[in-house]
DNA sequence: ATAAATGATTCTAA
DNA sequence: TTAGAATCATTTAT
């Protein structure tokens, strides 16, 4: 009841009425002499106050009558104003939406991955860049790449359909609530501003759902990326020639099998692989050789023989025909010319 | 089908 | 940063 009297007090004040004490029958009598508007409002307020005491049918009828009253719009706006000041101002202030950094992050990532961005161009470009960064060979990278793109498109499609579903549900629900509030605003003070606020609340709720969707989409993309960009998954053995070059260097520098940066570059060029692949190879070779020297003994002997034969061939300068019994594979275009025969 | 080989990655420590 | 070690995921050999 306290609220009601507060509202009524505010109403009369704002409405330019001098007598706030409408509950007092005396004041009503006094108002009757003050002119039509005051008397109307006093009437209306009394009817509103009494409406809860009436039966449902009576109340319904009364509601209708009040609704059609010519003072209704003015009263309504004033009541709304009061409600605004009393109820809504209490919690309405701190609800300014800060640009959520979390959702910004997700948005940025989805955009970067080409999920939420422009249709085909961005996605394929991103995928191509990723594939290129992974250092895949150009032939199979296009195959892998199309596969990657297909999966990414699938994710994007799911993402968009889900997003659309949520947006539709959100707008449906918003509409429903708005209609409800508009309907109710005929009988209780609900300002457009309040409806707006309610809509904002609904949108916040739905955007948190959207954030979950974005998060799971991001996860899916990350998994996809790790699957396709992990070079372990599309490993190809080096060709025989490259392996020979590497082994030759390794076994001819067995006492110190750590090629310098320049040596690595040269080996990389000779083998048609990258410098980091050369580094990987030597890293693996060293540890595996050390772990089981016995197992590599045969290989070591073979390459020792091979370098000796090559050296002999170089010194003999091809004046004689090569013996067909050489253990290495035929057609070795660039014999190892390592000038530093350290061992 | 299973084991071995192999290139790549990840982690730790220097 | 780099080497070493462990491990992964794939290819090749059995």
mmCIF file of N, CA, C and O (backbone and C1' of nucleotides) in Angstrom, chain B residues 1-13:
data_model
loop_
_atom_site.group_PDB
_atom_site.id
_atom_site.type_symbol
_atom_site.label_atom_id
_atom_site.label_comp_id
_atom_site.label_asym_id
_atom_site.label_seq_id
_atom_site.Cartn_x
_atom_site.Cartn_y
_atom_site.Cartn_z
ATOM 1 P P DA B 1 43.581 -56.555 -41.000
ATOM 2 O "O5'" DA B 1 44.715 -56.987 -39.962
ATOM 3 C "C5'" DA B 1 44.549 -58.203 -39.280
ATOM 4 C "C4'" DA B 1 45.798 -58.483 -38.489
ATOM 5 C "C3'" DA B 1 46.124 -57.476 -37.395
ATOM 6 O "O3'" DA B 1 46.690 -58.165 -36.291
ATOM 7 C "C1'" DA B 1 47.884 -57.509 -38.976
ATOM 8 P P DT B 2 46.986 -57.406 -34.938
ATOM 9 O "O5'" DT B 2 48.560 -57.249 -34.993
ATOM 10 C "C5'" DT B 2 49.375 -58.409 -35.215
ATOM 11 C "C4'" DT B 2 50.815 -57.975 -35.379
ATOM 12 C "C3'" DT B 2 51.268 -56.911 -34.384
ATOM 13 O "O3'" DT B 2 52.416 -57.376 -33.698
ATOM 14 C "C1'" DT B 2 51.858 -56.318 -36.610
ATOM 15 P P DA B 3 53.188 -56.482 -32.631
ATOM 16 O "O5'" DA B 3 54.482 -56.114 -33.486
ATOM 17 C "C5'" DA B 3 55.211 -57.156 -34.118
ATOM 18 C "C4'" DA B 3 56.398 -56.567 -34.857
ATOM 19 C "C3'" DA B 3 57.250 -55.593 -34.050
ATOM 20 O "O3'" DA B 3 58.619 -55.824 -34.374
ATOM 21 C "C1'" DA B 3 56.393 -54.495 -35.960
ATOM 22 P P DA B 4 59.759 -55.057 -33.629
ATOM 23 O "O5'" DA B 4 60.264 -54.076 -34.776
ATOM 24 C "C5'" DA B 4 60.625 -54.627 -36.034
ATOM 25 C "C4'" DA B 4 60.935 -53.510 -37.010
ATOM 26 C "C3'" DA B 4 61.871 -52.427 -36.463
ATOM 27 O "O3'" DA B 4 62.898 -52.205 -37.430
ATOM 28 C "C1'" DA B 4 59.889 -51.446 -37.334
ATOM 29 P P DA B 5 63.992 -51.088 -37.211
ATOM 30 O "O5'" DA B 5 63.403 -49.912 -38.125
ATOM 31 C "C5'" DA B 5 63.055 -50.216 -39.470
ATOM 32 C "C4'" DA B 5 62.625 -48.955 -40.189
ATOM 33 C "C3'" DA B 5 63.516 -47.736 -39.947
ATOM 34 O "O3'" DA B 5 63.682 -47.080 -41.197
ATOM 35 C "C1'" DA B 5 61.289 -47.224 -39.353
ATOM 36 P P DT B 6 64.655 -45.828 -41.338
ATOM 37 O "O5'" DT B 6 63.625 -44.628 -41.171
ATOM 38 C "C5'" DT B 6 62.489 -44.564 -42.032
ATOM 39 C "C4'" DT B 6 61.669 -43.324 -41.718
ATOM 40 C "C3'" DT B 6 62.515 -42.109 -41.306
ATOM 41 O "O3'" DT B 6 62.000 -40.982 -41.980
ATOM 42 C "C1'" DT B 6 60.809 -42.467 -39.759
ATOM 43 P P DG B 7 63.034 -39.929 -42.597
ATOM 44 O "O5'" DG B 7 62.279 -38.537 -42.373
ATOM 45 C "C5'" DG B 7 61.034 -38.311 -43.010
ATOM 46 C "C4'" DG B 7 60.104 -37.519 -42.110
ATOM 47 C "C3'" DG B 7 60.672 -36.200 -41.573
ATOM 48 O "O3'" DG B 7 59.747 -35.159 -41.870
ATOM 49 C "C1'" DG B 7 59.734 -37.486 -39.816
ATOM 50 P P DA B 8 59.963 -33.676 -41.383
ATOM 51 O "O5'" DA B 8 59.064 -33.634 -40.064
ATOM 52 C "C5'" DA B 8 57.657 -33.842 -40.186
ATOM 53 C "C4'" DA B 8 57.008 -33.605 -38.841
ATOM 54 C "C3'" DA B 8 57.412 -32.297 -38.175
ATOM 55 O "O3'" DA B 8 56.251 -31.556 -37.864
ATOM 56 C "C1'" DA B 8 57.691 -34.150 -36.691
ATOM 57 P P DT B 9 56.359 -30.134 -37.118
ATOM 58 O "O5'" DT B 9 56.047 -30.538 -35.610
ATOM 59 C "C5'" DT B 9 54.833 -31.227 -35.329
ATOM 60 C "C4'" DT B 9 54.763 -31.558 -33.847
ATOM 61 C "C3'" DT B 9 55.007 -30.355 -32.933
ATOM 62 O "O3'" DT B 9 53.922 -30.249 -32.037
ATOM 63 C "C1'" DT B 9 56.347 -32.212 -32.285
ATOM 64 P P DT B 10 53.731 -28.941 -31.131
ATOM 65 O "O5'" DT B 10 54.205 -29.493 -29.708
ATOM 66 C "C5'" DT B 10 53.709 -30.741 -29.253
ATOM 67 C "C4'" DT B 10 54.409 -31.124 -27.954
ATOM 68 C "C3'" DT B 10 54.706 -29.941 -27.039
ATOM 69 O "O3'" DT B 10 54.365 -30.281 -25.704
ATOM 70 C "C1'" DT B 10 56.682 -31.170 -27.459
ATOM 71 P P DC B 11 54.222 -29.147 -24.600
ATOM 72 O "O5'" DC B 11 55.381 -29.525 -23.582
ATOM 73 C "C5'" DC B 11 55.431 -30.841 -23.060
ATOM 74 C "C4'" DC B 11 56.817 -31.118 -22.506
ATOM 75 C "C3'" DC B 11 57.366 -29.989 -21.634
ATOM 76 O "O3'" DC B 11 57.553 -30.452 -20.306
ATOM 77 C "C1'" DC B 11 58.986 -30.773 -23.221
ATOM 78 P P DT B 12 57.989 -29.440 -19.181
ATOM 79 O "O5'" DT B 12 59.547 -29.734 -19.045
ATOM 80 C "C5'" DT B 12 59.998 -31.086 -18.984
ATOM 81 C "C4'" DT B 12 61.515 -31.126 -18.985
ATOM 82 C "C3'" DT B 12 62.158 -30.062 -18.097
ATOM 83 O "O3'" DT B 12 63.120 -30.683 -17.264
ATOM 84 C "C1'" DT B 12 63.053 -29.968 -20.304
ATOM 85 P P DA B 13 63.759 -29.866 -16.076
ATOM 86 O "O5'" DA B 13 65.209 -29.590 -16.655
ATOM 87 C "C5'" DA B 13 65.940 -30.677 -17.211
ATOM 88 C "C4'" DA B 13 67.186 -30.154 -17.897
ATOM 89 C "C3'" DA B 13 67.945 -29.087 -17.099
ATOM 90 O "O3'" DA B 13 69.333 -29.357 -17.172
ATOM 91 C "C1'" DA B 13 67.423 -28.271 -19.261
#
